């Protein structure tokens, strides 16, 4: 009986570890790509995948690919082809250099987002929007890559300016995308923002909540002043 209970607890522990360390990235790629379809400033799922490494990148790409197909055809197929750029970038060695890794991820995310949206740009202003989105996606990927590297090396230290800067950019650009999931009954970005701020406040205090909450509001406001204003009231 004791052995059976131990085996069950071990299995549940493995499932929880998989959900926390792997499946969460597939969900992230899916949600960000689903929210950022069309011509806009928001980073796409390719940006998140480009900032990851190993199996995490593959899971994020899988989630983004599924979301791309939900956008319909032929846009979905164009996005799938663009995601292959991020997949191919995983074959490029970084030679143990964080700088080389950052450059590769910036280029992969930028090119993937640019080529997935440029076909929808019918006017010069829309082409400029796509270019800005590509650059922002590259920045997002680099910040995700650097932030996860710091977390793996020594954990997240909110007293370090570099950690706070990377986290602020990731949160701000991430919620710029999440604000796109706007439905009559609820805005997914606003709901997530409230949950994240409350969780960070409980775990790390008000100072850490400010580091997360302020960029969150700015990202939501950049997507839509009305949504951002409501988010500011909640946060």
CSV table of C-alpha atoms in Angstrom, one decimal:
chain,number,residue,atom,x,y,z
A,1,UNK,CA,0.0,0.0,0.0
A,2,UNK,CA,2.8,2.4,0.9
A,3,UNK,CA,4.6,1.5,-2.3
A,4,UNK,CA,1.4,2.2,-4.3
A,5,UNK,CA,1.0,5.6,-2.7
A,6,UNK,CA,4.6,6.5,-3.3
A,7,UNK,CA,4.4,5.5,-6.9
A,8,UNK,CA,1.2,7.6,-7.4
A,9,UNK,CA,2.8,10.6,-5.7
A,10,UNK,CA,5.9,10.2,-7.9
A,11,UNK,CA,3.8,10.1,-11.1
A,12,UNK,CA,1.8,13.2,-10.0
A,13,UNK,CA,5.1,14.9,-9.3
A,14,UNK,CA,6.4,14.1,-12.8
A,15,UNK,CA,3.2,15.4,-14.4
A,16,UNK,CA,3.4,18.6,-12.4
A,17,UNK,CA,7.0,19.1,-13.3
A,18,UNK,CA,6.2,18.6,-17.0
A,19,UNK,CA,3.3,21.1,-16.8
A,20,UNK,CA,5.5,23.6,-15.0
A,21,UNK,CA,8.7,23.3,-17.1
A,22,UNK,CA,7.5,22.3,-20.5
A,23,UNK,CA,3.8,22.5,-21.2
A,24,UNK,CA,3.6,26.1,-19.9
A,25,UNK,CA,5.7,27.2,-22.9
A,26,UNK,CA,3.4,25.5,-25.4
A,27,UNK,CA,0.5,27.3,-23.8
A,28,UNK,CA,2.5,30.6,-23.9
A,29,UNK,CA,3.3,30.1,-27.6
A,30,UNK,CA,-0.3,29.3,-28.3
A,31,UNK,CA,-1.8,32.3,-26.4
A,32,UNK,CA,0.7,34.9,-27.7
A,33,UNK,CA,0.3,33.8,-31.3
A,34,UNK,CA,-3.5,33.6,-31.0
A,35,UNK,CA,-3.6,37.1,-29.6
A,36,UNK,CA,-1.2,38.7,-32.0
A,37,UNK,CA,-2.6,37.8,-35.4
A,38,UNK,CA,-2.8,40.3,-38.2
A,39,UNK,CA,-0.9,43.6,-38.7
A,40,UNK,CA,0.0,45.0,-35.3
A,41,UNK,CA,2.9,45.9,-33.0
A,42,UNK,CA,2.5,42.9,-30.7
A,43,UNK,CA,5.2,40.2,-30.7
A,44,UNK,CA,4.1,36.8,-32.0
A,45,UNK,CA,4.5,33.3,-30.7
A,46,UNK,CA,7.7,33.1,-32.8
A,47,UNK,CA,9.3,35.7,-30.5
A,48,UNK,CA,8.7,33.6,-27.4
A,49,UNK,CA,9.9,30.4,-29.1
A,50,UNK,CA,13.1,32.2,-30.3
A,51,UNK,CA,13.9,33.2,-26.8
A,52,UNK,CA,13.8,29.6,-25.6
A,53,UNK,CA,16.2,26.7,-26.0
A,54,UNK,CA,16.0,23.0,-26.4
A,55,UNK,CA,12.6,21.2,-25.9
A,56,UNK,CA,11.1,24.5,-24.5
A,57,UNK,CA,11.4,26.0,-27.9
A,58,UNK,CA,9.9,23.0,-29.6
A,59,UNK,CA,6.9,23.1,-27.3
A,60,UNK,CA,6.4,26.9,-27.8
A,61,UNK,CA,6.7,26.4,-31.6
A,62,UNK,CA,4.0,23.7,-31.4
A,63,UNK,CA,1.7,25.9,-29.5
A,64,UNK,CA,2.3,28.8,-31.9
A,65,UNK,CA,1.8,26.6,-34.9
A,66,UNK,CA,-1.6,25.4,-33.6
A,67,UNK,CA,-2.7,29.0,-33.0
A,68,UNK,CA,-1.6,30.0,-36.5
A,69,UNK,CA,-3.8,27.4,-38.0
A,70,UNK,CA,-6.8,28.7,-36.1
A,71,UNK,CA,-6.3,32.1,-37.8
A,72,UNK,CA,-7.3,30.3,-41.0
A,73,UNK,CA,-5.7,29.9,-44.5
A,74,UNK,CA,-3.6,31.0,-46.2
A,75,UNK,CA,-2.4,33.2,-43.3
A,76,UNK,CA,-1.8,30.2,-41.1
A,77,UNK,CA,0.4,28.5,-43.6
A,78,UNK,CA,2.5,31.6,-44.0
A,79,UNK,CA,3.0,31.8,-40.3
A,80,UNK,CA,3.9,28.1,-40.2
A,81,UNK,CA,6.6,28.8,-42.8
A,82,UNK,CA,7.9,31.7,-40.8
A,83,UNK,CA,8.1,29.6,-37.6
A,84,UNK,CA,10.5,27.3,-39.5
A,85,UNK,CA,13.0,30.2,-39.3
A,86,UNK,CA,13.0,29.9,-35.5
A,87,UNK,CA,13.2,26.2,-35.7
A,88,UNK,CA,16.2,26.4,-38.1
A,89,UNK,CA,17.9,28.9,-35.8
A,90,UNK,CA,18.2,26.2,-33.2
A,91,UNK,CA,20.8,24.6,-35.4
A,92,UNK,CA,23.1,27.6,-35.3
A,93,UNK,CA,25.7,27.2,-32.5
A,94,UNK,CA,26.2,30.0,-30.1
A,95,UNK,CA,29.8,28.9,-29.2
A,96,UNK,CA,29.0,29.4,-25.5
A,97,UNK,CA,28.5,33.1,-26.0
A,98,UNK,CA,25.4,34.9,-24.6
A,99,UNK,CA,26.1,37.7,-27.1
A,100,UNK,CA,26.0,35.3,-30.1
A,101,UNK,CA,23.0,33.6,-28.7
A,102,UNK,CA,21.2,36.9,-28.3
A,103,UNK,CA,22.0,38.0,-31.9
A,104,UNK,CA,20.8,34.7,-33.3
A,105,UNK,CA,17.5,34.9,-31.4
A,106,UNK,CA,17.0,38.6,-32.3
A,107,UNK,CA,17.4,37.8,-36.0
A,108,UNK,CA,15.3,34.7,-35.9
A,109,UNK,CA,12.4,36.3,-34.1
A,110,UNK,CA,12.5,39.5,-36.2
A,111,UNK,CA,12.6,37.6,-39.5
A,112,UNK,CA,9.9,35.2,-38.5
A,113,UNK,CA,7.4,37.9,-37.4
A,114,UNK,CA,8.3,40.1,-40.4
A,115,UNK,CA,7.7,37.4,-43.0
A,116,UNK,CA,4.5,36.1,-41.3
A,117,UNK,CA,2.9,39.6,-41.5
A,118,UNK,CA,4.4,41.4,-44.4
A,119,UNK,CA,2.0,39.8,-46.9
A,120,UNK,CA,-0.9,41.6,-45.0
A,121,UNK,CA,0.6,45.0,-45.3
A,122,UNK,CA,-1.3,46.9,-48.0
A,123,UNK,CA,-0.1,50.4,-47.2
A,124,UNK,CA,3.3,52.0,-46.3
A,125,UNK,CA,2.0,52.7,-42.7
A,126,UNK,CA,1.2,49.0,-42.3
A,127,UNK,CA,4.6,48.0,-43.6
A,128,UNK,CA,6.2,50.3,-41.0
A,129,UNK,CA,4.0,48.7,-38.3
A,130,UNK,CA,5.2,45.2,-39.4
A,131,UNK,CA,8.8,46.4,-39.2
A,132,UNK,CA,8.3,47.8,-35.7
A,133,UNK,CA,6.7,44.6,-34.6
A,134,UNK,CA,9.6,42.6,-36.0
A,135,UNK,CA,12.1,44.7,-34.0
A,136,UNK,CA,10.0,44.5,-30.9
A,137,UNK,CA,9.7,40.7,-31.3
A,138,UNK,CA,13.5,40.5,-31.6
A,139,UNK,CA,13.9,42.5,-28.4
A,140,UNK,CA,11.3,40.3,-26.6
A,141,UNK,CA,13.2,37.2,-27.6
A,142,UNK,CA,16.5,38.5,-26.4
A,143,UNK,CA,15.1,39.6,-23.1
A,144,UNK,CA,13.4,36.2,-22.6
A,145,UNK,CA,16.7,34.5,-23.4
A,146,UNK,CA,18.7,36.7,-21.0
A,147,UNK,CA,16.2,36.5,-18.2
A,148,UNK,CA,15.9,32.8,-18.3
A,149,UNK,CA,19.7,32.6,-18.3
A,150,UNK,CA,20.0,34.7,-15.2
A,151,UNK,CA,17.2,32.6,-13.5
A,152,UNK,CA,19.0,29.4,-14.3
A,153,UNK,CA,22.4,30.8,-13.1
A,154,UNK,CA,21.4,32.4,-9.7
A,155,UNK,CA,17.6,32.8,-9.6
A,156,UNK,CA,15.6,36.0,-10.1
A,157,UNK,CA,17.0,38.8,-8.0
A,158,UNK,CA,14.7,41.8,-7.9
A,159,UNK,CA,17.4,43.9,-6.3
A,160,UNK,CA,19.4,43.7,-9.5
A,161,UNK,CA,18.7,46.4,-12.1
A,162,UNK,CA,19.4,44.0,-15.0
A,163,UNK,CA,16.9,41.4,-13.8
A,164,UNK,CA,14.2,44.1,-13.4
A,165,UNK,CA,14.9,45.6,-16.8
A,166,UNK,CA,14.6,42.2,-18.6
A,167,UNK,CA,11.5,41.3,-16.6
A,168,UNK,CA,9.9,44.7,-17.3
A,169,UNK,CA,10.4,44.4,-21.1
A,170,UNK,CA,9.2,40.8,-21.2
A,171,UNK,CA,6.0,41.7,-19.1
A,172,UNK,CA,5.3,44.9,-21.1
A,173,UNK,CA,5.6,43.3,-24.5
A,174,UNK,CA,4.0,40.1,-23.4
A,175,UNK,CA,0.9,41.9,-22.2
A,176,UNK,CA,0.9,44.0,-25.4
A,177,UNK,CA,0.1,40.7,-27.1
A,178,UNK,CA,-2.3,39.4,-24.4
A,179,UNK,CA,-4.5,42.5,-24.7
A,180,UNK,CA,-5.4,41.2,-28.2
A,181,UNK,CA,-7.6,38.5,-26.6
A,182,UNK,CA,-10.5,40.8,-26.1
A,183,UNK,CA,-14.0,39.4,-25.9
A,184,UNK,CA,-17.4,41.0,-25.0
A,185,UNK,CA,-17.5,39.4,-21.5
A,186,UNK,CA,-13.8,39.5,-20.6
A,187,UNK,CA,-10.3,40.6,-21.7
A,188,UNK,CA,-7.8,37.8,-21.2
A,189,UNK,CA,-4.9,40.1,-20.8
A,190,UNK,CA,-6.6,42.1,-18.1
A,191,UNK,CA,-7.6,39.0,-16.2
A,192,UNK,CA,-4.1,37.6,-16.4
A,193,UNK,CA,-2.6,41.0,-15.3
A,194,UNK,CA,-4.7,41.0,-12.1
A,195,UNK,CA,-3.7,37.4,-11.3
A,196,UNK,CA,0.0,38.0,-12.0
A,197,UNK,CA,0.2,41.1,-9.9
A,198,UNK,CA,-1.6,39.5,-6.9
A,199,UNK,CA,0.6,36.4,-7.1
A,200,UNK,CA,3.8,38.5,-7.3
A,201,UNK,CA,2.7,40.6,-4.4
A,202,UNK,CA,2.0,37.6,-2.3
A,203,UNK,CA,5.3,35.9,-3.2
A,204,UNK,CA,7.8,38.9,-3.4
A,205,UNK,CA,6.1,42.0,-2.0
A,206,UNK,CA,4.9,45.3,-3.3
A,207,UNK,CA,8.3,46.4,-4.8
A,208,UNK,CA,8.3,43.4,-7.1
A,209,UNK,CA,4.6,43.9,-7.9
A,210,UNK,CA,5.5,47.4,-9.1
A,211,UNK,CA,8.2,46.1,-11.3
A,212,UNK,CA,5.6,43.8,-12.9
A,213,UNK,CA,2.5,45.9,-12.7
A,214,UNK,CA,3.8,49.1,-14.3
A,215,UNK,CA,5.1,47.5,-17.5
A,216,UNK,CA,1.9,45.4,-17.6
A,217,UNK,CA,-0.2,48.5,-17.6
A,218,UNK,CA,2.0,50.2,-20.2
A,219,UNK,CA,1.8,47.2,-22.5
A,220,UNK,CA,-2.0,47.1,-22.2
A,221,UNK,CA,-2.3,50.8,-22.8
A,222,UNK,CA,-0.1,50.5,-25.9
A,223,UNK,CA,-2.5,47.9,-27.3
A,224,UNK,CA,-5.6,49.8,-26.3
A,225,UNK,CA,-6.0,52.9,-24.1
A,226,UNK,CA,-9.4,51.7,-23.0
A,227,UNK,CA,-8.2,48.3,-22.0
A,228,UNK,CA,-5.1,49.7,-20.4
A,229,UNK,CA,-7.1,52.2,-18.4
A,230,UNK,CA,-9.3,49.4,-17.0
A,231,UNK,CA,-6.2,47.4,-16.2
A,232,UNK,CA,-4.6,50.3,-14.3
A,233,UNK,CA,-7.7,50.5,-12.1
A,234,UNK,CA,-7.5,46.8,-11.3
A,235,UNK,CA,-3.8,46.7,-10.7
